[in-house]
Coordinates of C-alpha atoms and ligand atoms in Angstrom, one line a residue:
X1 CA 79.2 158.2 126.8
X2 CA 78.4 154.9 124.8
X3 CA 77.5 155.7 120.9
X4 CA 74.8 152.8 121.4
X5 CA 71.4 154.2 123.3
X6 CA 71.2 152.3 126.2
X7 CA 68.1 153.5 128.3
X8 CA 67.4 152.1 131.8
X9 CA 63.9 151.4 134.0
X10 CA 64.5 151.9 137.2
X11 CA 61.6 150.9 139.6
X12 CA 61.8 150.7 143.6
X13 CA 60.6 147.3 144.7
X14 CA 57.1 148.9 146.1
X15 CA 54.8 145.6 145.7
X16 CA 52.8 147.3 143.0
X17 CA 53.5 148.2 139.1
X18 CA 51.2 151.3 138.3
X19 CA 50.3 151.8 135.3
X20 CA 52.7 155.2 134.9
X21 CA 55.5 152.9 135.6
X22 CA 54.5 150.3 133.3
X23 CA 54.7 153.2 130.9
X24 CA 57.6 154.6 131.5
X25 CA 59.1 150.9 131.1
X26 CA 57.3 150.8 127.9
X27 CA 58.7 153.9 126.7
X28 CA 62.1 153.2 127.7
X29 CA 62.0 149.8 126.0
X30 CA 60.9 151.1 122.8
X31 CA 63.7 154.0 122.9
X32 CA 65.9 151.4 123.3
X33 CA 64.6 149.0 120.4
X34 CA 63.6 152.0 117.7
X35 CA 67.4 152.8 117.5
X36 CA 68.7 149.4 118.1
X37 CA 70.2 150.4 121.7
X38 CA 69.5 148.5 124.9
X39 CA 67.0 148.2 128.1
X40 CA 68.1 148.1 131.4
X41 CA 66.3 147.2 134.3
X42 CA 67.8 148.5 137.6
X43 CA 66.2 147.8 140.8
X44 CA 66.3 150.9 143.5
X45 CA 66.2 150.1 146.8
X46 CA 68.1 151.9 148.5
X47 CA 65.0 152.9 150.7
X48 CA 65.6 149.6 153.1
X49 CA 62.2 150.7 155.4
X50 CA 59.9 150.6 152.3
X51 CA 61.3 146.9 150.9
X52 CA 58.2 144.8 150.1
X53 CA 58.5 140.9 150.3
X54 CA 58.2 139.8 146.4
X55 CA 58.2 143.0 145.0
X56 CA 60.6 142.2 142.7
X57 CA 59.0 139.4 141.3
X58 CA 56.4 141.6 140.4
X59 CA 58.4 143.8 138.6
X60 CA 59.7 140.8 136.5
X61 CA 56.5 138.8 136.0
X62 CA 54.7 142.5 134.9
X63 CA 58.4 142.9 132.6
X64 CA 57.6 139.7 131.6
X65 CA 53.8 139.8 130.6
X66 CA 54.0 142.7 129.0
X67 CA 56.7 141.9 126.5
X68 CA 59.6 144.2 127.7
X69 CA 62.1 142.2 127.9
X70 CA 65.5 143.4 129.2
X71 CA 69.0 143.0 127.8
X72 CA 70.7 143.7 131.1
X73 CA 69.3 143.4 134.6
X74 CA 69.5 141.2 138.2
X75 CA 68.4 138.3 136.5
X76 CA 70.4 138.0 133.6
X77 CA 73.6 140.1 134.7
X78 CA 75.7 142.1 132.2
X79 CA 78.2 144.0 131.6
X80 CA 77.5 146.8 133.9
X81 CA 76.6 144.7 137.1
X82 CA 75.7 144.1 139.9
X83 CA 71.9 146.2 139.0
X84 CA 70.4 146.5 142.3
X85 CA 71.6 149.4 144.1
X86 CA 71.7 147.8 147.5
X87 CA 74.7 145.5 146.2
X88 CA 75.8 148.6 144.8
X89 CA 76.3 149.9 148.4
X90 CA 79.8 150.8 148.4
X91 CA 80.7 152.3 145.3
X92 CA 78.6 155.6 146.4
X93 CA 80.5 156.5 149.1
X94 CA 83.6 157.4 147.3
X95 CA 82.3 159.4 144.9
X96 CA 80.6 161.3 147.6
X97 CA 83.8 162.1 149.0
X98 CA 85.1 162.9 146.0
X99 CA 82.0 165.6 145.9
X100 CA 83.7 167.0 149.7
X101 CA 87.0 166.9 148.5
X102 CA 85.6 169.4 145.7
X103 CA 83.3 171.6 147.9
X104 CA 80.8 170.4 146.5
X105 CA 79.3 168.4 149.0
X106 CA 79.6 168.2 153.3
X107 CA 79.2 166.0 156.1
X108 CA 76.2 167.2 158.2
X109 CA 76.2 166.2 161.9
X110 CA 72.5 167.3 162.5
X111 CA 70.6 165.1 165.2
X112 CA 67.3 163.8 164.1
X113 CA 65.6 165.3 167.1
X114 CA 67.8 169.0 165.7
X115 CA 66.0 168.4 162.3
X116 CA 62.7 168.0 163.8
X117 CA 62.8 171.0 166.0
X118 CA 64.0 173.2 162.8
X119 CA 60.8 171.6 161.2
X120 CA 58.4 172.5 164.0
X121 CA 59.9 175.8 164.1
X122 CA 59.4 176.5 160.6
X123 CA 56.4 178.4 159.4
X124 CA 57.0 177.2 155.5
X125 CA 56.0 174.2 155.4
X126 CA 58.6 172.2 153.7
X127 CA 61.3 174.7 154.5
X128 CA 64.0 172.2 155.2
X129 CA 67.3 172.0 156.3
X130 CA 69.0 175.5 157.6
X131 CA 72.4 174.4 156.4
X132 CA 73.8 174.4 159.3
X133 CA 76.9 172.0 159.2
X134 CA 77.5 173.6 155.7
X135 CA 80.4 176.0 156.9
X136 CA 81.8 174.0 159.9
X137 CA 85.8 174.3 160.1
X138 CA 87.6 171.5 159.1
X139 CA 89.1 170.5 162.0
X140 CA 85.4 170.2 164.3
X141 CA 84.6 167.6 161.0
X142 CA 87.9 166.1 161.5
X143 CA 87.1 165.8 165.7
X144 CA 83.2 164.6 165.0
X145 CA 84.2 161.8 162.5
X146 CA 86.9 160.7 164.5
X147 CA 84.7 160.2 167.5
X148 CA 82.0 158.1 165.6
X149 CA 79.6 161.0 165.3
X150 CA 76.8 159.4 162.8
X151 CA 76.5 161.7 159.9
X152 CA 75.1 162.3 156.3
X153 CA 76.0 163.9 153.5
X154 CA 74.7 166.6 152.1
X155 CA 75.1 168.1 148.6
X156 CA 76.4 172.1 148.9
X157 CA 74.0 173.5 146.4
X158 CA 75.2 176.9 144.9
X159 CA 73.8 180.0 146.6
X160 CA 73.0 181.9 143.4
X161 CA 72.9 181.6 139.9
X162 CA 70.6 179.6 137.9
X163 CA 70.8 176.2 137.1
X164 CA 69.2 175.9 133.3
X165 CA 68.5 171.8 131.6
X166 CA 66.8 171.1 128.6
X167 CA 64.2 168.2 128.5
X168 CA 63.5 166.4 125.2
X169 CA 59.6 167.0 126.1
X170 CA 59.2 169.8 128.4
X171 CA 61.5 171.9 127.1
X172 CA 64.1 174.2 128.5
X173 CA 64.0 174.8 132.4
X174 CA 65.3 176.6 134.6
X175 CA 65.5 177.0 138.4
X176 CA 66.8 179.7 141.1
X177 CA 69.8 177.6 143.0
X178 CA 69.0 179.7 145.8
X179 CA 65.7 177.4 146.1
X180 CA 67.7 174.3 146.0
X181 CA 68.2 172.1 149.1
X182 CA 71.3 171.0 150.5
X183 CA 69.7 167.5 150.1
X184 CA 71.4 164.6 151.7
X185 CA 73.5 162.2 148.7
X186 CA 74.4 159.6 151.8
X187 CA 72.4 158.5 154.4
X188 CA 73.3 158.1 157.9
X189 CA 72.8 154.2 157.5
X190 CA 75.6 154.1 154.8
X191 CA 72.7 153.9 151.6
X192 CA 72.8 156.6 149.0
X193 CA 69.8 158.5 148.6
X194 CA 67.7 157.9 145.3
X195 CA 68.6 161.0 144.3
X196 CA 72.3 160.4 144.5
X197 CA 72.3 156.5 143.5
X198 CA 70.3 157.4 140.1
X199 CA 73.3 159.8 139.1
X200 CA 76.1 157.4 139.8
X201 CA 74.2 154.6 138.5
X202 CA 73.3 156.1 135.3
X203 CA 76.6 157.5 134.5
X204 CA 78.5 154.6 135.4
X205 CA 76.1 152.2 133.2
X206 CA 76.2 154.4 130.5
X207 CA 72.8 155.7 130.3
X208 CA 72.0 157.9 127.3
X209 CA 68.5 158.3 127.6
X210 CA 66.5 159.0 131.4
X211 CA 63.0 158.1 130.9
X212 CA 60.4 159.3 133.9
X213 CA 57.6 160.7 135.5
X214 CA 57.4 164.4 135.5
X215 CA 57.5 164.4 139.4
X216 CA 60.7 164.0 138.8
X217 CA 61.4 167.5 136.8
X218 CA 61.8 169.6 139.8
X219 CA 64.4 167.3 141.2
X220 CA 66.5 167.1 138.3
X221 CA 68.4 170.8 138.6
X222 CA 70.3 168.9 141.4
X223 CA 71.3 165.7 139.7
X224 CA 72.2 168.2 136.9
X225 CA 74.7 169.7 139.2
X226 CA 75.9 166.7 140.2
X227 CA 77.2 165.6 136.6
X228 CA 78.8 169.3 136.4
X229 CA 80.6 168.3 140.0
X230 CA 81.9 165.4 138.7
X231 CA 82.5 166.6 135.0
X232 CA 79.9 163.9 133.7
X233 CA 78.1 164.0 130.5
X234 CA 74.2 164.6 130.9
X235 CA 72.0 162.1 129.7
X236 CA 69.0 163.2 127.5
X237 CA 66.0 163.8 129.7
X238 CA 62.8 162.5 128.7
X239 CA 59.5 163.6 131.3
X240 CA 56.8 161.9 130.7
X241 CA 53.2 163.9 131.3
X242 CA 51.3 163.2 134.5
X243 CA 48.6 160.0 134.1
X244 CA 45.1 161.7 135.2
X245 CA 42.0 160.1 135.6
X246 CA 38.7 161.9 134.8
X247 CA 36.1 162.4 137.9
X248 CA 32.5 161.9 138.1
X249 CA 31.9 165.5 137.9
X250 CA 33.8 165.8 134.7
X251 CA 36.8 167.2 136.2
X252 CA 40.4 165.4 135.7
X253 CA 42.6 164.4 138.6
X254 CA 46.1 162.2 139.3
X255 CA 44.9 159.0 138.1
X256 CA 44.5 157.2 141.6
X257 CA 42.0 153.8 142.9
X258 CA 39.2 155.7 142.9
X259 CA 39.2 155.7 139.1
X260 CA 39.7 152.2 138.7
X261 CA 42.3 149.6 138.9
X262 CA 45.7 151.6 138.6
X263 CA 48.6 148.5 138.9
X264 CA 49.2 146.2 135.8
X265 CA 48.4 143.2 137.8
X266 CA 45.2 144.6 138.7
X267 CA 44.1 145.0 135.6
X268 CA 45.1 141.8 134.3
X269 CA 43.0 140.2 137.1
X270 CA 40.0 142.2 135.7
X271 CA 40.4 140.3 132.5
X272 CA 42.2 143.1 130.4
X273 CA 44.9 141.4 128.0
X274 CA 48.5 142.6 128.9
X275 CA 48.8 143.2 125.2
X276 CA 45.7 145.7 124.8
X277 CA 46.7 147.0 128.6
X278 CA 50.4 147.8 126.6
X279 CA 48.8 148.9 123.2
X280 CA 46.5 151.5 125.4
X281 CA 49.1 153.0 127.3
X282 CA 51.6 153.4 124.5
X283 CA 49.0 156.2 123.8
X284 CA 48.9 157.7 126.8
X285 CA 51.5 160.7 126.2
X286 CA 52.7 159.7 122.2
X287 CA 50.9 160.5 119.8
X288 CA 51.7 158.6 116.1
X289 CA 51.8 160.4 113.4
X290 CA 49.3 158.8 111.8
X291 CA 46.4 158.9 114.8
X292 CA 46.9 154.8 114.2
X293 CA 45.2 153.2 117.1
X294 CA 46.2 149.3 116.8
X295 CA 50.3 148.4 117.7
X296 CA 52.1 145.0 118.3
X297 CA 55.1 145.7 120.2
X298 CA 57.3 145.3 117.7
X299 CA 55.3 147.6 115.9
X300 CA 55.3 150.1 118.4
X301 CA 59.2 149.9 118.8
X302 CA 58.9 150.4 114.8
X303 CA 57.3 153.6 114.9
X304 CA 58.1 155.0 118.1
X305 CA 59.6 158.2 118.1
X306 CA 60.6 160.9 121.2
X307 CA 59.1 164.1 119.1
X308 CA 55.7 162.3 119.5
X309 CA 55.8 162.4 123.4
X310 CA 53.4 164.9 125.0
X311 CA 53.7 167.5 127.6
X312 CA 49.9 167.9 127.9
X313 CA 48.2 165.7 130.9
X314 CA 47.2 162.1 129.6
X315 CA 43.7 161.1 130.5
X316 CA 43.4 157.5 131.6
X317 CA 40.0 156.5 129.8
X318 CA 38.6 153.1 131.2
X319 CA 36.1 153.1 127.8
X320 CA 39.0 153.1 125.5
X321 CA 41.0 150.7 126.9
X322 CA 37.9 148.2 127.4
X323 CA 37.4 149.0 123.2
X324 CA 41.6 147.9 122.9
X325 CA 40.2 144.8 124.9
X326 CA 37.8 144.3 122.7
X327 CA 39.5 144.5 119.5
X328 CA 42.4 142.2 120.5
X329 CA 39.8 139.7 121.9
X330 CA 38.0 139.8 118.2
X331 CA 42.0 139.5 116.6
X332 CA 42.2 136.3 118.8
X333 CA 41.6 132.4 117.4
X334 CA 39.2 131.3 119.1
X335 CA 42.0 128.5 121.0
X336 CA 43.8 131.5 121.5
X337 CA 40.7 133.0 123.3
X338 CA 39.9 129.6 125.0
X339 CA 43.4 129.4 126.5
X340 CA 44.0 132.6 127.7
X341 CA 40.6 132.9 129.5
X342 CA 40.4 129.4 130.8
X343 CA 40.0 130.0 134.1
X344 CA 37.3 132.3 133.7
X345 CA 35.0 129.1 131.5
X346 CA 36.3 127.3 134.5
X347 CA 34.5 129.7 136.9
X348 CA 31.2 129.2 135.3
X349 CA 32.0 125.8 133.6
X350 CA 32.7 123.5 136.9
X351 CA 31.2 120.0 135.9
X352 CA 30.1 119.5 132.6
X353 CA 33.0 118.8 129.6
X354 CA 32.3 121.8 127.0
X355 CA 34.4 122.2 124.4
X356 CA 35.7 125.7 125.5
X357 CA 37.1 126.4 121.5
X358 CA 33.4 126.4 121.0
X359 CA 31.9 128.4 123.7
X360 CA 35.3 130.7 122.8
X361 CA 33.7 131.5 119.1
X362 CA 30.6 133.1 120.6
X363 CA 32.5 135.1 122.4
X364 CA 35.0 136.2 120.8
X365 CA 32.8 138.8 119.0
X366 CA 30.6 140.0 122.2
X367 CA 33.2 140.1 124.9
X368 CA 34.9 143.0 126.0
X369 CA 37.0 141.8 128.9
X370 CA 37.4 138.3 129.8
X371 CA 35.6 138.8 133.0
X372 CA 32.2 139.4 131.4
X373 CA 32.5 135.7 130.4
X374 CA 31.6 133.5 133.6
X375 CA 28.1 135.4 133.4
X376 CA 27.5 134.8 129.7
X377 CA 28.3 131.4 130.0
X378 CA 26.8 130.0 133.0
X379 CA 23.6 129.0 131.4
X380 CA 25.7 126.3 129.8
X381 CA 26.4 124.8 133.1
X382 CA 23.1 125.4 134.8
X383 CA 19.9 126.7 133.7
X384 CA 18.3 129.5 135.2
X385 CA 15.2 128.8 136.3
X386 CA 13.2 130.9 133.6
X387 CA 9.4 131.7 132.9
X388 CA 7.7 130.7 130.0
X389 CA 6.4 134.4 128.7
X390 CA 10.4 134.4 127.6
X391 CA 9.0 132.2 124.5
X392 CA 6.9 135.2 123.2
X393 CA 8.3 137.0 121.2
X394 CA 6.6 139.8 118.6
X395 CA 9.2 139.9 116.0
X396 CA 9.6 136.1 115.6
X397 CA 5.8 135.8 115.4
X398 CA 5.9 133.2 118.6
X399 CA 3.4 132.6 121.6
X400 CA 3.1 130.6 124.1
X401 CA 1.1 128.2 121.6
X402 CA 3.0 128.3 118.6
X403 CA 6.3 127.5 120.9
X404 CA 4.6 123.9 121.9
X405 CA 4.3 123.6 118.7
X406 CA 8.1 124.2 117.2
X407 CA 9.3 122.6 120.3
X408 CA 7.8 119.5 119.9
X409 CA 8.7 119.3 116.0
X410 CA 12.2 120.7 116.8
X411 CA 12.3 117.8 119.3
X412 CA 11.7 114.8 117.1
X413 CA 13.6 116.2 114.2
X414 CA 16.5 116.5 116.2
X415 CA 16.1 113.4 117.8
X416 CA 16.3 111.7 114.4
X417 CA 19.9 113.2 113.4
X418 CA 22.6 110.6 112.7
X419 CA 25.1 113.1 113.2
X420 CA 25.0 115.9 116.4
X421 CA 26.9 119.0 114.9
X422 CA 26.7 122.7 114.1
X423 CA 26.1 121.8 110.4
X424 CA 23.6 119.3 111.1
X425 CA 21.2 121.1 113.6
X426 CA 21.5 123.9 111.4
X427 CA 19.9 121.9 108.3
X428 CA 18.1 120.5 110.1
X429 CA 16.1 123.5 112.1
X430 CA 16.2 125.6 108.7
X431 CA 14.8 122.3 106.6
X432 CA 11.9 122.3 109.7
X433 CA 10.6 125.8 109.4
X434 CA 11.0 125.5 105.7
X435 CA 8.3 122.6 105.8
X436 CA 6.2 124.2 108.7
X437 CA 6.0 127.1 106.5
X438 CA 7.3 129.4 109.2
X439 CA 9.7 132.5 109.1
X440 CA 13.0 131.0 110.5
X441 CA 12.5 133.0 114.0
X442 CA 9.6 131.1 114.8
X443 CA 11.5 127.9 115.4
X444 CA 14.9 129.5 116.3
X445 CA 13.2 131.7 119.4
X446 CA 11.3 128.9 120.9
X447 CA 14.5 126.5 120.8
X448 CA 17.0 128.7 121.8
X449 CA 15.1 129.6 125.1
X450 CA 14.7 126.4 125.9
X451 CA 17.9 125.9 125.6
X452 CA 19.3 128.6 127.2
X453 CA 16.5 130.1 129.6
X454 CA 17.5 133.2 128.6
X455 CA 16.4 136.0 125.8
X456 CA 20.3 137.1 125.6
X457 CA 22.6 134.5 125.0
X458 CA 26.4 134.6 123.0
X459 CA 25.3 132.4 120.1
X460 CA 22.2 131.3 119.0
X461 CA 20.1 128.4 119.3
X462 CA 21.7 126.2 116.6
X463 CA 25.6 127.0 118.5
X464 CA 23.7 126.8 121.8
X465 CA 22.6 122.8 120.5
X466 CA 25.9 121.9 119.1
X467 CA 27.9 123.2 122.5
X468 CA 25.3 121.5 125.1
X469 CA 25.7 118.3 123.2
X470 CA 22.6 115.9 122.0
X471 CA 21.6 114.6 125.3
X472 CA 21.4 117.8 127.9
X473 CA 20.1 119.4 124.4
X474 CA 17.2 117.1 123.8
X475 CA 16.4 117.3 127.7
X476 CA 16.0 121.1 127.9
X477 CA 14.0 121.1 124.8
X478 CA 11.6 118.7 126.6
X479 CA 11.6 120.4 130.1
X480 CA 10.5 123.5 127.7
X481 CA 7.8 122.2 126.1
X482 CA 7.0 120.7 129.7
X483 CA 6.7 124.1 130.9
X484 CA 4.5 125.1 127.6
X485 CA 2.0 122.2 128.5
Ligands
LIG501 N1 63.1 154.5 141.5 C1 62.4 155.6 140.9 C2 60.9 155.3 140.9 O1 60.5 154.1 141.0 C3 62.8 155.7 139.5 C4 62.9 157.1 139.0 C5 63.8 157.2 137.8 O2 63.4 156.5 136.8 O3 64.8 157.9 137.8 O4 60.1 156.2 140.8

C-alpha cells in the first residue's frame, strides 16, 4: 500500500446526490486533505439496468458546488485510470479466475428460472442461493463452459469459522462465515458485481482509507475475505452512522422525503447555500473537539479528525441547518448576497430597475433561506392593495389623522431634496419630526406604510425611500395620503 492516504468516493450514477452521500464525499475529501493525501472520485456502474441519463453530471456539478474537488477522477484522469468501472470491464474477470484457480471462488450454472423456484420455495425470506454448483466436478464445468452455458461467479465463502474486521468507528466485528453467501463476484453479462469491483478497484488504486455508509458493514466480512484470497492488504474501514430524520410524533427514522428535501440539488433549489448545506453536514456524525459550530472547508479539512466520527445515529435537523443558512447569509457582502440569490429578486423583481445590492442589505440580516426573499420583496415591485387602519399604530402614537398629517409634510419635504439618497431622506425625515415636535415613529410609521403597504417590511421607511427611488416614492406617499382623505 501507498504511504500517501489516498481515499476514494465512489457513487453509482443514480440521478440523485443524497445528502448521506454528499457526506460521505465530504468526509473522504477531508481525510484526504487533513493528512495531505488524495480524493478519488470513482464512478460505479456496473449495474448497467439502473444507468440514469446525466447522472454523472450531477455527481460532478454537486462535487463541484460543494467544494470537493478531486485530484483523480473521469474528468481529469490520473494515474490510476480509467475511473469508471464500466471501462474497467475487463480487468475483473481475471482476478476472478484467479479466485477459482484458488478455490476460492466457482462458476455457477444456476438458470434464472432455478433461482427463482429456490426463492419461492424458501420459507426465510432472503435465504438465497443453496450452493448448488459449489461442488460440481471439474470436468461437468469444463463440458458446460465449453458449450456456451451462461454462467456467474460466485465467491466460495468458508463454511465455518469466523471472519473478525476492525472498523475505525464501529469497532471490532465479527460475523459467523457459515451466514455468508456464496454471492456472485461476476455477472452473467460479463460486469462485476459492486461487491467485487469495489475490492479490485480499491486495491488496485491504492486506497488506504474506505469511507461509507454503515449499510455497508454487514457486507464487508466478504470483501474482507476477498483481500485474504488474494493476499491484499486491508484498507482502513471508516462507517459512517445512519442519517435519520425525526417524525412528527417525536420518534426518529432513516432520513427519507417525507422529512424534507434529502438530495443536495434539492436543497440548493430551496435556497440553502451549498456552503452552510456542507458546514451542516460536516456535523452530522463528527463531533470537534471544541463543539465549534462555524467551518470553511479548508477549515474543516484543518480540524478534521477520524476519532471524532460517531457511531450513534445522526439526526438530520431542518431548524439547524436553516440557522447555518442564516449565519452564512449574515457573513455575506451584501453583492455577495445580491449575486448569489439573483434569481430569486428576479422572481419578485420583473420590471422595475432596483438596485438589488440595496434590497440585498435588508436582507441580509432577516433572511434565513434565499427562498423567503421573493415574498419579502415583492412590495417593491407592486403594492399590495392595503387598508388604511395599517397607519394606526399605538406605539408610534399614529391614527388615521395624525398620518394625513406626516404624510403630507413628509411629502413636501421630500419633494424639496436636491439629493434622493439614504442619507438624505434620513435627515431629512429625522430634521421633520424634530420640527413637528413628534417622537420619530410618528412620521416613520405613516411613511413606511405608504410606502410599503405593509406593517412588516425588511428595512424601514427611510431604506424603503431610497430603494423605490424619488419618483414611485413620492407617488405612493401621495396615493397614501389619498387613501387618508
Ligand atoms: N457505489 C456505492 C454507493 O453508491 C459505493 C459504496 C462504497 O463507497 O463502497 O453506494
Amino acid at each position: 500500500m501507498s504511504d500517501i492516504i489516498r481515499t476514494r468516493f465512489a457513487p453509482s450514477p443514480t440521478g440523485f446526490m443524497h445528502v448521506g452521500n454528499l457526506r460521505t464525499a465530504l468526509y473522504e475529501y477531508l481525510i484526504a486533505k487533513s493528512m495531505g493525501g488524495t480524493f478519488v472520485l470513482r464512478i460505479e456502474d456496473t449495474d448497467q439496468e439502473r444507468k440514469v441519463e446525466g447522472a454523472v453530471d450531477i455527481i460532478y456539478n454537486t462535487l463541484r458546488k460543494a467544494g470537493l474537488q478531486h485530484d483523480e477522477g473521469p474528468d481529469i484522469g490520473g494515474e490510476y485510470g480509467p475511473y469508471v468501472q464500466s471501462e474497467r470491464k475487463n480487468m475483473y474477470l481475471p482476478y476472478a479466475k484467479q479466485l477459482i484457480d484458488n478455490d476460492k471462488a466457482y462458476y455457477c450454472f444456476c438458470t434464472k428460472e432455478r433461482l427463482d423456484m429456490l426463492r419461492e420455495n424458501s420459507d426465510e425470506p432472503g435465504a438465497g442461493y443453496d450452493r448448488h454448483c459449489r461442488d460440481l466436478p471439474k470436468e461437468e464445468v469444463e463440458r458446460l463452459l465449453a458449450e456456451g452455458t451462461p454462467y456467474v461467479i460466485r465467491q466460495k465463502m468458508p463454511l465455518s469459522g469466523t471472519t473478525t474486521f476492525e472498523d475505525a468507528v464501529f469497532g471490532s466485528i465479527s460475523v459467523e462465515n457459515a451466514e455468508l453467501q456464496d454471492q456472485i463476484l461476476i455477472k452473467a453479462d460479463g460486469y462485476p458485481t459492486y461487491n467485487f469491483a469495489n475490492v479490485i478497484d480499491d486495491h488496485t488504486m491504492n486506497i488506504t482509507h474506505v469511507v461509507r455508509g454503515c449499510e455497508y458493514l454487514s457486507s464487508t466480512p466478504k470483501y474482507n475475505l476477498l483481500y485474504e484470497a488474494f493476499g491484499w492488504e486491508i484498507p482502513t474501514y471508516i462507517h459512517l452512522p445512519l442519517i435519520m430524520g425525526k417524525n412528527d410524533d417525536g420518534t426518529i427514522s432513516k432520513l427519507s422525503k417525507r422529512h424534507g428535501a434529502t438530495g443536495f440539488e434539492d436543497l440548493v433549489a430551496q435556497g440553502y447555500l451549498p456552503e452552510a448545506i456542507v458546514n451542516y453536514i460536516a456535523l452530522l456524525g463528527w463531533c470537534p473537539k471544541d463543539n465549534r459550530e462555524i467551518f470553511t472547508l479548508q477549515e474543516l479539512a484543518e480540524n478534521f479528525s477520524v476519532d471524532g466520527i460517531s457511531k450513534s445515529p445522526a439526526v438530520f435537523d431542518y431548524n439547524k441547518l436553516e440557522w447555518f443558512n442564516g449565519e452564512y447569509i449574515k457573513a455575506m457582502t451584501d453583492e455577495q448576497l445580491a449575486e448569489v440569490a439573483e434569481p430569486y429578486f428576479r422572481q419578485a423583481i420583473k420590471t422595475k430597475p432596483l438596485d438589488f445590492v440595496k434590497i440585498a442589505a435588508i436582507l441580509r440580516q432577516r433572511t434565513t433561506v434565499l427562498s423567503q426573499i421573493p415574498e419579502k420583496i415583492a412590495f417593491f415591485e407592486e403594492q399590495p392593495d392595503y387598508d388604511k387602519e395599517l397607519f394606526v399604530n399605538k406605539k408610534s402614537k399614529t391614527n388615521l389623522e395624525n398620518s394625513a398629517v406626516m404624510l403630507k409634510e413628509a411629502i413636501s419635504a421630500l419633494q424639496a431634496l436636491s439629493e434622493w439618497n439614504h442619507d438624505t431622506i434620513h435627515d431629512c425625515l429625522m430634521e421633520l419630526a424634530a420640527h413637528l415636535e413628534v417622537k420619530n415613529g410618528t412620521v416613520m410609521w405613516p411613511v413606511r406604510i405608504a410606502a410599503s403597504g405593509m406593517t412588516v417590511t425588511p428595512g424601514g421607511a427611510v431604506e424603503i425611500l431610497d430603494i423605490l427611488g424619488r419618483e414611485e416614492s413620492l407617488d405612493r406617499l401621495n396615493k397614501g395620503l389619498a387613501k387618508l382623505s
